[in-house]
Short mmCIF file of N, CA, C and O in Angstrom, two decimals:
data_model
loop_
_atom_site.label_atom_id
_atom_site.label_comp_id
_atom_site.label_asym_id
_atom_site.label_seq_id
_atom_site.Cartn_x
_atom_site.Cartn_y
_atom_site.Cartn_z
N UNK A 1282 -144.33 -30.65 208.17
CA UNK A 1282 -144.36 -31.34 206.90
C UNK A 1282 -144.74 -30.34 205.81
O UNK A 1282 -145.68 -29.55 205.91
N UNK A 1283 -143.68 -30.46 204.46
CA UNK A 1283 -144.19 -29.17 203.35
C UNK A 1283 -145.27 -29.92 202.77
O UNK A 1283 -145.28 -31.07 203.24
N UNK A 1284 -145.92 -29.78 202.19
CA UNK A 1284 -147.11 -29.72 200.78
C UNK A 1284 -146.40 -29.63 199.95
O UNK A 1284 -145.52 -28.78 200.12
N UNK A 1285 -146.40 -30.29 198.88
CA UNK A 1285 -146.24 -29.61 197.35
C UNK A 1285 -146.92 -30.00 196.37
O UNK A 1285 -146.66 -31.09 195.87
N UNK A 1286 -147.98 -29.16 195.84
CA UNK A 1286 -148.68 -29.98 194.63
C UNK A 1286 -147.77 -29.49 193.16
O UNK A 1286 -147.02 -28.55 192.90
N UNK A 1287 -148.35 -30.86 192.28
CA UNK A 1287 -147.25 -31.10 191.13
C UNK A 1287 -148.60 -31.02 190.45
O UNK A 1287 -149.72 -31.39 190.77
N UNK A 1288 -148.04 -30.34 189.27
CA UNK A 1288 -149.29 -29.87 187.93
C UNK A 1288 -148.76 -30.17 186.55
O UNK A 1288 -147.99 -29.44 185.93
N UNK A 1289 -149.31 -31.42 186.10
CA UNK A 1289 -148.88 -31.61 185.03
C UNK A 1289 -150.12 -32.57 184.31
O UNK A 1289 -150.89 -33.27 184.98
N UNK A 1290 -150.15 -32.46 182.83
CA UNK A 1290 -151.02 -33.04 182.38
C UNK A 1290 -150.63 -34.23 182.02
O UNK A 1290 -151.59 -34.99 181.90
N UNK A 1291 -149.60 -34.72 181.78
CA UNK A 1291 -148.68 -36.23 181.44
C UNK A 1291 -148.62 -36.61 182.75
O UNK A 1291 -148.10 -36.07 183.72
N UNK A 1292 -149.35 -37.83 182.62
CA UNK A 1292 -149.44 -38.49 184.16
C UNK A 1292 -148.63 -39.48 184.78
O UNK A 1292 -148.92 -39.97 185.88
N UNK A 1293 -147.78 -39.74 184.22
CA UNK A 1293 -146.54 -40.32 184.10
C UNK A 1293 -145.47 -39.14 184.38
O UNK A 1293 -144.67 -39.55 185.22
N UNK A 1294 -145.26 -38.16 184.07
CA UNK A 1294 -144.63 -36.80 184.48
C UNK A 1294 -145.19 -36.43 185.79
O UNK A 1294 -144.52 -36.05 186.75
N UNK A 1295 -145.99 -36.52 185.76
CA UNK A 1295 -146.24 -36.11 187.29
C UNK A 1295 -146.31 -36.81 188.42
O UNK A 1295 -146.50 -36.22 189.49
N UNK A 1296 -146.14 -38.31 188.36
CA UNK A 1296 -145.67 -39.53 189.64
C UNK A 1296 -144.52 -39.37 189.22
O UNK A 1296 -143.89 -39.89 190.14
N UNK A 1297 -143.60 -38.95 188.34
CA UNK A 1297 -142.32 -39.04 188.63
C UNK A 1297 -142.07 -37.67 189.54
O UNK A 1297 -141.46 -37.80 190.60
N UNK A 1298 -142.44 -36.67 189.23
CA UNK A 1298 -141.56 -36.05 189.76
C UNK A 1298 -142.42 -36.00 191.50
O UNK A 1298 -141.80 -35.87 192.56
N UNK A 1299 -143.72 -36.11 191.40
CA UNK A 1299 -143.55 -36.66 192.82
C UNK A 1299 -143.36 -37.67 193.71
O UNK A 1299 -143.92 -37.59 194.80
N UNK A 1300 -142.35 -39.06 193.30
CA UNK A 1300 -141.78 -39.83 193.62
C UNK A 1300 -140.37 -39.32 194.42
O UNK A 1300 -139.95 -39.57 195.55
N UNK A 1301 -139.65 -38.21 192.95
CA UNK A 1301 -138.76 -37.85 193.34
C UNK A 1301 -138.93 -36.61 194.42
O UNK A 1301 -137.99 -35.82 194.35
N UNK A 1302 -139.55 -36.39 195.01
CA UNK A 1302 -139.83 -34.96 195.75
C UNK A 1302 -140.02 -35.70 196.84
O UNK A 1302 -139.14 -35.57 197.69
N UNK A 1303 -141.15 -36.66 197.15
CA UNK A 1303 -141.47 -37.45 198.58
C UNK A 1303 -140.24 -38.35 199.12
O UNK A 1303 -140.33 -39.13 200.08
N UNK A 1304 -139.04 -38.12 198.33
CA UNK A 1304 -137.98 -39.26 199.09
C UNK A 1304 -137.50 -38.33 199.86
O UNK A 1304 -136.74 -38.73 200.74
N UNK A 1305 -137.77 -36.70 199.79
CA UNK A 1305 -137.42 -35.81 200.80
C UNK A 1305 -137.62 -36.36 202.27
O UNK A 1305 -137.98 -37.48 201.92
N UNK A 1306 -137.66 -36.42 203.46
CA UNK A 1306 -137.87 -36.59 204.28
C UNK A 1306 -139.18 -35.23 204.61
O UNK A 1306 -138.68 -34.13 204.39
N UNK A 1307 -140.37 -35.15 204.97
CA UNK A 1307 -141.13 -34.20 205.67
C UNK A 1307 -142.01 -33.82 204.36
O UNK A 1307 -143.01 -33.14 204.54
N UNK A 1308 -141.72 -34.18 203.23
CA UNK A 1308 -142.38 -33.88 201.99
C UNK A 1308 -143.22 -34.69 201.43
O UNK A 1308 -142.87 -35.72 200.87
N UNK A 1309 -144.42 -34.29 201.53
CA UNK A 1309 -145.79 -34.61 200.68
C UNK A 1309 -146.09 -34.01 199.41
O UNK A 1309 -146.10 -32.79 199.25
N UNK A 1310 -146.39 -34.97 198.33
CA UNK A 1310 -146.95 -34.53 197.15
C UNK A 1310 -148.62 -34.36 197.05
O UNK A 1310 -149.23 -35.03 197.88
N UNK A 1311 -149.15 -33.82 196.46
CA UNK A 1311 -150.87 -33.76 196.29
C UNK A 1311 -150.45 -33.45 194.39
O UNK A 1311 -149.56 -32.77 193.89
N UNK A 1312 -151.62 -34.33 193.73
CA UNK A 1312 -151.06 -34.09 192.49
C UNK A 1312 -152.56 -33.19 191.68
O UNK A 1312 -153.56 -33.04 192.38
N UNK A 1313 -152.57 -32.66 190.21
CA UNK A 1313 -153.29 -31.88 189.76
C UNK A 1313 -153.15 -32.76 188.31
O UNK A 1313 -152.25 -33.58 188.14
N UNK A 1314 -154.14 -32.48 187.37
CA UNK A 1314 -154.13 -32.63 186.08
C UNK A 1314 -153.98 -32.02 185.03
O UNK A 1314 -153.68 -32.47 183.92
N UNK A 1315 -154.28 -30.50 185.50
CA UNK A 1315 -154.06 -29.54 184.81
C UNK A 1315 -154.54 -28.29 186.13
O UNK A 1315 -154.79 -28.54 187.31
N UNK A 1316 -154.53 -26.85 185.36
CA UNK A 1316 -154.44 -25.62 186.31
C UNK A 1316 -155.98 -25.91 186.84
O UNK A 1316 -156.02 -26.11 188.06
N UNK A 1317 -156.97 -25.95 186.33
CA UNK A 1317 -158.42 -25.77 187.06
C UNK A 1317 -158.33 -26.97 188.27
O UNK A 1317 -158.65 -26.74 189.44
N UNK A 1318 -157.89 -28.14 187.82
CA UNK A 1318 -158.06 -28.87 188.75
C UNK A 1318 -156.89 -28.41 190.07
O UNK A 1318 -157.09 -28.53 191.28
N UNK A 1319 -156.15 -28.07 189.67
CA UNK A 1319 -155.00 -27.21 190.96
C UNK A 1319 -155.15 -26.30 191.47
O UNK A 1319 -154.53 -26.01 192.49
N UNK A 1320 -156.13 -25.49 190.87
CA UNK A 1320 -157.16 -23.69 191.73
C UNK A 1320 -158.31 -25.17 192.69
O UNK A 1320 -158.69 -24.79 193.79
N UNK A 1321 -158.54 -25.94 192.48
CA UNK A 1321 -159.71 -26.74 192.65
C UNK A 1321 -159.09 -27.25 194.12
O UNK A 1321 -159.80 -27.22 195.13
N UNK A 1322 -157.72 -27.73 194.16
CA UNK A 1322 -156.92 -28.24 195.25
C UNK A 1322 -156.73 -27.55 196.05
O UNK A 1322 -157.04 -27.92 197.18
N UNK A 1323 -156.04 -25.97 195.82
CA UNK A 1323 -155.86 -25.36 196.67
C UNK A 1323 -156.82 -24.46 197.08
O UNK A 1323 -156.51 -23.53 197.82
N UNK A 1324 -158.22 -24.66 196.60
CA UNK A 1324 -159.20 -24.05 197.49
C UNK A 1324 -159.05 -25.46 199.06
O UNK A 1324 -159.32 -24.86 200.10
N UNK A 1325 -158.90 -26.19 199.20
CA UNK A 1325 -159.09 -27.14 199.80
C UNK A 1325 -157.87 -27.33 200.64
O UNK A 1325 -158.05 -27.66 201.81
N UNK A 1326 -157.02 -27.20 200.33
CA UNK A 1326 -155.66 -27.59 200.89
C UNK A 1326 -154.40 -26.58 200.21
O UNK A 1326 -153.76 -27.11 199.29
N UNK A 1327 -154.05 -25.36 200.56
CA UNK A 1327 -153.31 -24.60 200.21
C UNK A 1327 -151.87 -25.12 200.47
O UNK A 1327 -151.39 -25.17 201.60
N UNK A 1328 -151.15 -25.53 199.26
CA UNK A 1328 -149.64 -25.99 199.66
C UNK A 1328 -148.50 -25.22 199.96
O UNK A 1328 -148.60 -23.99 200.02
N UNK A 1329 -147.31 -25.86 200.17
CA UNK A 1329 -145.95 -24.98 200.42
C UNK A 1329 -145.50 -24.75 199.28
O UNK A 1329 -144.69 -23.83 199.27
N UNK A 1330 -145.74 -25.29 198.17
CA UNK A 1330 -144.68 -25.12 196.36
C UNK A 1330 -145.63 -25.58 195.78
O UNK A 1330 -146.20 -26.46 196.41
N UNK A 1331 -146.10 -25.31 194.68
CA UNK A 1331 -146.13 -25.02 193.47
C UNK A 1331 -145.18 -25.55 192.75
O UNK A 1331 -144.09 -24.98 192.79
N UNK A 1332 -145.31 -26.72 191.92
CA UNK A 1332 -144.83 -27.21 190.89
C UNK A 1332 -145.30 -27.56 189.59
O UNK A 1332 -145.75 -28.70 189.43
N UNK A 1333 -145.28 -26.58 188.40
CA UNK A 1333 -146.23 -26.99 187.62
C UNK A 1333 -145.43 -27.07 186.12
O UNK A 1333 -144.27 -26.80 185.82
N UNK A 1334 -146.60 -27.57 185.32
CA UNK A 1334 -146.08 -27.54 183.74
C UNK A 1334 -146.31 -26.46 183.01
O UNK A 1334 -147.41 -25.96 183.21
N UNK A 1335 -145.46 -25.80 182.02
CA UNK A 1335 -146.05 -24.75 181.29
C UNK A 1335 -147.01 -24.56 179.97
O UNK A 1335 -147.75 -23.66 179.58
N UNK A 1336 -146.67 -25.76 179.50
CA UNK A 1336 -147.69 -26.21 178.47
C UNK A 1336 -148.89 -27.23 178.86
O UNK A 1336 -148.72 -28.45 178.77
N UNK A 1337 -150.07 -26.69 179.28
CA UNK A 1337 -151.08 -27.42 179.58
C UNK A 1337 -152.10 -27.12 178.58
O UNK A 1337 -151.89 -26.09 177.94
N UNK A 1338 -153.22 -27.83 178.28
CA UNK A 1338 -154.25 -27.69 178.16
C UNK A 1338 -155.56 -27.08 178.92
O UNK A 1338 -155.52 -27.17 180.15
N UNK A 1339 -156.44 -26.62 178.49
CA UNK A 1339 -157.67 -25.75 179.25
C UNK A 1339 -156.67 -24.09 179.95
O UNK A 1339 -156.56 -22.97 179.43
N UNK A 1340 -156.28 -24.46 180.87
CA UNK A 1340 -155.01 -23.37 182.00
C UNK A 1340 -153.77 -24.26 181.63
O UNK A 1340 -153.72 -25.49 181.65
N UNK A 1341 -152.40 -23.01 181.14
CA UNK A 1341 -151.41 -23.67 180.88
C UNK A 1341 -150.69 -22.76 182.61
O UNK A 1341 -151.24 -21.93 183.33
N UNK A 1342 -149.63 -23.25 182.71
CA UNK A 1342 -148.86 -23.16 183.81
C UNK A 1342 -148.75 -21.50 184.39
O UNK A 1342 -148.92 -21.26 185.58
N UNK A 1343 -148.50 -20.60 183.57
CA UNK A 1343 -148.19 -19.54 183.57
C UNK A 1343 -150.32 -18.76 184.35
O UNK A 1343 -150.64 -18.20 185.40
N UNK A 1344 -151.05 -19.16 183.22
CA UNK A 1344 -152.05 -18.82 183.83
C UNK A 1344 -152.74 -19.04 185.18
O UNK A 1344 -153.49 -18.23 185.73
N UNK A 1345 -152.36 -20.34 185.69
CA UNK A 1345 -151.96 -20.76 186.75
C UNK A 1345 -151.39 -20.25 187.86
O UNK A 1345 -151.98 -20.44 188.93
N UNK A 1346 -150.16 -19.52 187.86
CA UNK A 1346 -149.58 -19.07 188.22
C UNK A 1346 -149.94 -17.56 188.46
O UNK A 1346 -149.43 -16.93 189.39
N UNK A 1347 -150.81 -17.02 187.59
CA UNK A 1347 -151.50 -15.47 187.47
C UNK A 1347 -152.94 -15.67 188.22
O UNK A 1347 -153.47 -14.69 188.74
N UNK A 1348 -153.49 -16.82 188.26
CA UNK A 1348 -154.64 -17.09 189.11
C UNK A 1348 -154.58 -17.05 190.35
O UNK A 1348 -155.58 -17.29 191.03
#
């Protein structure tokens, strides 16, 4: 089974697109609110993908991504 956490601060943006990701067969979503809370997840549970937003608040996507 993959992991994929979804990082987005619109929380409505982010059950969608992991609605659309879990109709995968073998695919789990774990969701984030922004980047601290997603360094926060994957101390805990390291996923298969990375899906995030680039415009966040506090950590935008990119910093995220450099963390």
């Amino acid at each position: 089974m993959a992991t994929l956490l979804v990082v987005d601060d619109v929380a409505l943006d982010r059950h969608l697109v992991g609605v659309l990701l879990e109709e995968h067969p073998g695919w789990s979503a774990i969701y984030a609110e922004d980047g601290r809370e997603a360094l926060a997840l994957i101390k805990l549970q390291v996923p298969d993908v990375v899906l995030t937003d680039l415009q966040m608040p506090e950590m935008n996507g990119l910093e995220l991504v450099e963390a």
